[in-house]
Short mmCIF file of C-alpha atoms in Angstrom, two decimals:
data_model
loop_
_atom_site.label_atom_id
_atom_site.label_comp_id
_atom_site.label_asym_id
_atom_site.label_seq_id
_atom_site.Cartn_x
_atom_site.Cartn_y
_atom_site.Cartn_z
CA MET A 188 -10.78 -39.06 -16.15
CA ILE A 189 -12.52 -37.46 -18.69
CA ARG A 190 -15.15 -34.99 -17.22
CA SER A 191 -18.69 -34.46 -18.95
CA ALA A 192 -18.41 -31.22 -21.29
CA CYS A 193 -20.00 -27.76 -20.39
CA PHE A 194 -21.91 -27.96 -23.72
CA ARG A 195 -23.87 -30.00 -26.41
CA ARG A 196 -24.68 -28.84 -30.13
CA ASP A 197 -28.44 -28.91 -31.24
CA SER A 198 -29.35 -29.38 -34.44
CA ASP A 199 -28.95 -25.31 -35.36
CA GLY A 200 -25.26 -25.05 -34.09
CA ALA A 201 -26.43 -23.59 -31.00
CA LEU A 202 -24.68 -24.72 -27.87
CA VAL A 203 -27.18 -26.15 -25.31
CA PRO A 204 -25.66 -26.04 -21.49
CA THR A 205 -25.27 -29.24 -19.40
CA PRO A 206 -25.28 -29.23 -15.67
CA ARG A 207 -21.84 -29.00 -15.48
CA ALA A 208 -22.16 -25.20 -16.97
CA GLY A 209 -24.05 -24.33 -13.84
CA SER A 210 -22.84 -21.49 -11.47
CA GLY A 211 -22.80 -21.70 -7.69
CA TRP A 212 -24.36 -17.98 -7.59
CA GLY A 213 -27.79 -19.08 -8.69
CA SER A 214 -29.42 -22.24 -10.03
CA ASP A 215 -30.52 -20.94 -13.41
CA HIS A 216 -26.74 -19.11 -13.93
CA MET A 217 -24.03 -20.12 -16.09
CA ARG A 218 -20.21 -19.98 -14.66
CA GLY A 219 -17.74 -17.95 -16.08
CA LEU A 220 -15.69 -21.16 -16.51
CA ALA A 221 -18.24 -22.34 -19.14
CA ILE A 222 -18.71 -18.79 -21.18
CA GLY A 223 -14.95 -18.38 -21.28
CA GLY A 224 -15.08 -21.90 -23.03
CA ALA A 225 -17.28 -21.50 -25.40
CA LEU A 226 -15.92 -17.68 -26.67
CA ALA A 227 -12.69 -19.02 -26.89
CA ARG A 228 -13.56 -22.06 -28.82
CA ALA A 229 -15.39 -19.28 -30.70
CA SER A 230 -12.08 -17.35 -31.25
CA GLU A 231 -9.62 -20.50 -32.09
CA ARG A 232 -11.94 -21.14 -34.89
CA ALA A 233 -11.66 -17.75 -36.72
CA VAL A 234 -8.16 -18.01 -36.60
CA ALA A 235 -7.76 -21.44 -37.83
CA GLU A 236 -10.22 -20.17 -40.24
CA LEU A 237 -7.57 -18.01 -41.45
CA GLY A 238 -4.95 -21.08 -41.51
CA ARG A 239 -2.88 -19.36 -39.35
CA ASP A 240 -1.16 -22.23 -37.90
CA ASP A 241 1.85 -19.98 -37.00
CA LEU A 242 0.41 -18.20 -34.53
CA ARG A 243 -0.22 -19.11 -30.24
CA PRO A 244 -2.46 -17.33 -27.87
CA ALA A 245 -0.81 -14.67 -25.86
CA ARG A 246 -3.58 -12.30 -24.49
CA TRP A 247 -7.22 -13.46 -23.40
CA THR A 248 -9.77 -10.39 -22.13
CA LEU A 249 -13.22 -11.99 -20.82
CA ASP A 250 -16.13 -9.36 -19.80
CA LEU A 251 -18.94 -10.90 -18.14
CA PHE A 252 -21.71 -7.90 -17.91
CA ARG A 253 -24.42 -9.91 -18.09
CA ALA A 254 -25.86 -12.73 -16.65
CA VAL A 255 -25.52 -15.99 -19.05
CA HIS A 256 -29.18 -18.16 -17.81
CA MET A 257 -28.92 -22.04 -18.56
CA LYS A 258 -30.41 -21.53 -21.65
CA PRO A 259 -28.88 -22.22 -25.24
CA ILE A 260 -26.09 -19.98 -26.48
CA THR A 261 -24.92 -18.61 -29.52
CA ALA A 262 -21.06 -17.58 -29.43
CA SER A 263 -19.45 -15.89 -32.71
CA ALA A 264 -16.21 -13.84 -33.25
CA THR A 265 -14.78 -11.73 -35.49
CA VAL A 266 -10.90 -11.31 -36.83
CA ILE A 267 -10.27 -7.57 -36.44
CA ARG A 268 -6.36 -7.51 -37.44
CA SER A 269 -4.16 -9.85 -39.22
CA SER A 270 -0.57 -9.76 -40.04
CA ARG A 271 2.65 -11.19 -40.08
CA ARG A 272 3.40 -11.33 -36.49
CA LEU A 273 -0.27 -10.97 -34.81
CA CYS A 274 -3.85 -11.66 -35.28
CA LEU A 275 -6.72 -9.54 -32.98
CA VAL A 276 -10.06 -11.59 -32.63
CA GLU A 277 -13.02 -10.39 -30.78
CA ALA A 278 -15.85 -13.12 -29.54
CA GLU A 279 -19.78 -12.03 -28.29
CA LEU A 280 -22.14 -14.58 -26.16
CA HIS A 281 -25.18 -14.44 -27.82
CA GLN A 282 -28.51 -15.69 -26.13
CA GLU A 283 -32.35 -14.62 -26.16
CA GLY A 284 -31.23 -11.66 -28.60
CA GLN A 285 -28.98 -9.87 -26.34
CA ILE A 286 -25.11 -9.77 -25.83
CA ARG A 287 -23.90 -11.07 -22.04
CA ALA A 288 -20.62 -11.21 -22.50
CA ARG A 289 -17.43 -10.51 -25.18
CA ALA A 290 -14.16 -11.48 -25.05
CA SER A 291 -11.05 -10.26 -27.12
CA ALA A 292 -7.74 -12.96 -28.06
CA LEU A 293 -4.25 -11.62 -28.95
CA PHE A 294 -2.76 -14.40 -30.80
CA LEU A 295 1.27 -13.67 -31.33
CA ARG A 296 3.70 -15.61 -34.10
CA PRO A 297 6.83 -16.97 -31.62
CA ASP A 298 10.31 -16.89 -32.96
CA PRO A 299 12.20 -19.86 -31.61
CA ASP A 300 15.50 -17.89 -32.31
CA ALA A 301 14.87 -14.94 -30.09
CA GLU A 302 17.40 -14.98 -27.33
CA PRO A 303 16.27 -14.94 -23.52
CA THR A 304 16.90 -11.78 -21.84
CA GLY A 305 17.62 -13.80 -18.54
CA ILE A 306 15.86 -11.40 -16.16
CA LEU A 307 14.07 -13.84 -13.30
CA PRO A 308 10.12 -14.06 -12.50
CA PRO A 309 9.38 -13.50 -8.80
CA PHE A 310 9.61 -17.02 -6.98
CA VAL A 311 6.30 -18.83 -6.28
CA ASP A 312 6.02 -22.06 -5.66
CA HIS A 313 4.29 -24.02 -8.89
CA ALA A 314 4.41 -27.41 -7.22
CA ALA A 315 1.28 -29.67 -9.04
CA PRO A 316 0.00 -32.78 -7.57
CA ASP A 317 1.84 -35.97 -8.26
CA SER A 318 -1.04 -38.11 -10.18
CA ASP A 319 -2.24 -35.68 -12.86
CA GLY A 320 -5.63 -37.07 -14.43
CA ALA A 321 -6.51 -39.11 -11.11
CA ASP A 322 -9.85 -40.69 -10.56
CA TYR A 323 -10.78 -38.25 -7.55
CA SER A 324 -14.05 -39.89 -6.33
CA GLY A 325 -17.38 -37.38 -7.16
CA ASP A 326 -16.09 -35.63 -9.93
CA VAL A 327 -13.74 -33.36 -8.56
CA GLU A 328 -12.83 -30.83 -10.88
CA ARG A 329 -10.08 -28.97 -8.89
CA LEU A 330 -7.71 -29.56 -5.56
CA TYR A 331 -6.41 -26.74 -3.04
CA ARG A 332 -3.58 -26.38 -0.88
CA VAL A 333 -2.01 -23.21 0.60
CA PRO A 334 1.56 -22.86 0.31
CA ASP A 335 3.65 -25.84 1.51
CA GLY A 336 0.35 -28.06 2.47
CA PRO A 337 -1.15 -31.17 0.59
CA TRP A 338 -3.13 -30.72 -2.45
CA VAL A 339 -6.94 -31.64 -0.82
CA ALA A 340 -10.07 -32.33 -2.80
CA GLY A 341 -13.33 -30.55 -1.39
CA ARG A 342 -13.35 -27.44 0.36
CA PRO A 343 -10.28 -25.44 0.00
CA PRO A 344 -8.08 -25.16 3.76
CA ALA A 345 -9.99 -23.06 5.85
CA SER A 346 -7.37 -20.25 5.85
CA HIS A 347 -6.17 -16.77 5.02
CA GLU A 348 -3.25 -17.52 3.17
CA PRO A 349 -2.75 -17.45 -0.20
CA LEU A 350 -4.52 -19.94 -1.93
CA HIS A 351 -3.15 -22.33 -5.04
CA LEU A 352 -5.56 -24.50 -7.07
CA TRP A 353 -4.86 -27.33 -9.53
CA HIS A 354 -8.15 -27.57 -12.09
CA PHE A 355 -8.15 -30.79 -14.14
CA SER A 356 -9.45 -30.69 -17.69
CA ILE A 357 -13.25 -29.93 -18.70
CA PRO A 358 -14.28 -30.48 -21.91
CA VAL A 359 -16.33 -27.54 -23.86
CA VAL A 360 -18.48 -29.26 -25.98
CA GLU A 361 -19.48 -32.88 -26.05
CA GLY A 362 -17.84 -34.91 -28.76
CA GLU A 363 -14.79 -32.28 -29.13
CA THR A 364 -11.07 -32.25 -27.76
CA VAL A 365 -10.63 -29.57 -25.84
CA THR A 366 -7.24 -27.75 -26.71
CA PRO A 367 -4.86 -26.06 -24.48
CA PHE A 368 -6.10 -22.18 -24.97
CA GLN A 369 -9.80 -23.12 -24.86
CA ASN A 370 -8.96 -24.94 -21.32
CA VAL A 371 -7.01 -22.53 -19.76
CA ALA A 372 -9.27 -19.78 -20.91
CA ALA A 373 -12.18 -21.06 -19.56
CA ILE A 374 -10.19 -22.17 -15.85
CA ALA A 375 -9.23 -18.42 -15.73
CA ASP A 376 -12.16 -17.52 -14.38
CA VAL A 377 -11.65 -19.84 -11.82
CA ALA A 378 -8.78 -16.91 -10.43
CA ASN A 379 -11.55 -15.46 -8.73
CA ALA A 380 -11.81 -18.31 -6.57
CA VAL A 381 -7.81 -18.01 -6.12
CA THR A 382 -7.88 -14.81 -4.64
CA ASN A 383 -11.15 -14.47 -2.97
CA ALA A 384 -11.68 -17.72 -1.15
CA GLY A 385 -11.34 -17.49 2.71
CA PRO A 386 -12.79 -19.22 5.82
CA GLU A 387 -16.24 -18.06 4.86
CA GLY A 388 -16.11 -19.03 1.33
CA LEU A 389 -16.28 -16.78 -1.56
CA ALA A 390 -17.89 -13.52 -1.13
CA PHE A 391 -16.50 -11.87 -4.42
CA ILE A 392 -18.30 -12.44 -7.75
CA ASN A 393 -15.75 -11.58 -10.69
CA ALA A 394 -17.07 -9.37 -13.91
CA ASP A 395 -13.93 -9.48 -15.90
CA VAL A 396 -10.84 -11.95 -16.37
CA SER A 397 -7.90 -11.25 -18.29
CA LEU A 398 -5.23 -13.76 -18.80
CA VAL A 399 -1.68 -13.40 -20.72
CA LEU A 400 0.51 -16.16 -21.42
CA GLY A 401 4.20 -16.01 -21.93
CA ARG A 402 4.17 -19.76 -23.33
CA GLN A 403 1.78 -22.60 -24.70
CA VAL A 404 0.60 -24.42 -21.30
CA VAL A 405 1.81 -28.08 -21.15
CA GLY A 406 -0.92 -30.71 -20.53
CA PRO A 407 -4.66 -31.21 -19.73
CA SER A 408 -4.21 -29.59 -16.12
CA VAL A 409 -3.67 -26.02 -14.83
CA GLY A 410 -2.89 -24.29 -11.80
CA LEU A 411 -3.30 -21.09 -10.42
CA ALA A 412 -1.30 -19.59 -7.35
CA SER A 413 -2.27 -16.52 -5.45
CA SER A 414 0.03 -13.18 -6.17
CA GLY A 415 -1.79 -10.28 -5.07
CA ARG A 416 -5.13 -8.77 -3.75
CA VAL A 417 -6.18 -5.18 -3.42
CA GLU A 418 -9.89 -4.84 -1.44
CA SER A 419 -12.05 -1.78 -1.28
CA ASP A 420 -15.41 -0.49 -0.51
CA GLY A 421 -16.62 -3.91 -2.07
CA ILE A 422 -14.10 -4.15 -5.06
CA CYS A 423 -11.05 -6.37 -5.03
CA ALA A 424 -8.49 -6.60 -7.74
CA GLY A 425 -6.70 -10.20 -7.58
CA SER A 426 -3.79 -11.19 -9.24
CA THR A 427 -2.01 -14.93 -9.71
CA ILE A 428 0.25 -16.81 -11.51
CA VAL A 429 -0.62 -19.41 -14.15
CA PHE A 430 1.45 -22.50 -14.20
CA ASP A 431 1.46 -26.34 -15.75
CA ARG A 432 3.89 -28.97 -14.55
CA LEU A 433 6.53 -27.38 -15.98
CA GLY A 434 6.54 -24.27 -14.14
CA ALA A 435 4.72 -20.34 -14.83
CA CYS A 436 3.62 -19.93 -17.84
CA GLY A 437 1.36 -16.66 -17.34
CA THR A 438 -0.87 -14.97 -15.20
CA ALA A 439 -4.58 -14.16 -15.03
CA THR A 440 -6.35 -11.33 -13.05
CA THR A 441 -9.80 -10.63 -12.16
CA THR A 442 -12.07 -7.61 -10.98
CA ALA A 443 -14.66 -8.50 -8.73
CA LEU A 444 -17.57 -7.53 -6.82
CA SER A 445 -18.53 -8.04 -3.20
CA GLN A 446 -21.51 -10.60 -2.55
CA PRO A 447 -22.91 -12.77 -0.02
CA PRO A 448 -20.62 -15.68 0.43
CA ILE A 449 -21.12 -19.49 -1.24
CA GLU A 450 -19.04 -22.85 0.05
CA LEU A 451 -16.50 -23.79 -2.34
CA ARG A 452 -15.94 -27.20 -3.12
CA GLY A 453 -13.91 -29.26 -5.86
CA SER A 454 -16.89 -30.46 -7.52
CA PRO A 455 -19.85 -28.13 -9.45
CA MET A 456 -22.34 -30.29 -8.10
CA SER A 457 -21.67 -29.57 -4.66
CA TRP A 458 -20.96 -26.04 -4.57
CA ARG A 459 -24.09 -24.51 -5.99
CA GLY A 460 -26.02 -21.69 -4.42
CA ASP A 461 -29.06 -19.82 -4.86
CA ARG A 462 -27.25 -16.14 -4.91
CA ASP A 463 -28.48 -13.89 -7.74
CA GLN A 464 -25.72 -12.69 -9.98
CA PRO A 465 -26.37 -9.04 -10.79
CA GLU A 466 -27.86 -8.09 -13.94
#
């Protein structure tokens, strides 16, 4: 199923949000998935303009320090350093004369001749759904499960167990094919829901996202499995394993602040709330 994009381009090149970009925290607020996708797109384009097709994304950090409203945005990127083995890019999202989000992307040159160390990662069950891209009714974006449980659409299981999530690809801009990096950088924002969703809903809003990738993501869908969580005085640090159909490919972490809870579902149209995102 091809899902609608988060943005469309206007005649001046600005990105105009579609309903897909709406956040559950407030009717006028843009979701982190859309913000991350727009900045990842700008970062990737900056590397492409250098002609550096020998690099691949290895680290992505997104800071969500101001509310982004459901109005046109621009996303720009600057190459800070480009060398034989790496390229560092900084990207900014502008709206109404302000910088409202910022990201940093590190691209590295792989070495196919490097010998593996044999060091084993911690075990996480990376089971993926059997039917990637199936046409789930209601334009479902994601599936949920607890360890050893079935994948389900709609609400996540009402459980305190660690949560796993399988997220289908969401185009960033209408008429453009979303790249694997844009896709995983956008979906990394949902790590907040994986680590902080409970029986009462999602009671934390994330202020940042950090993603590191040990290899390229394969396929249009991405999984996130909760791997750790520390909460104190309304601040939470959560970590997830990022996986695809071949297994683990990286990690994503978020730092989040407590909020009155909103209900989570599998479709953006059905989990919009009326909470105000902090300025």
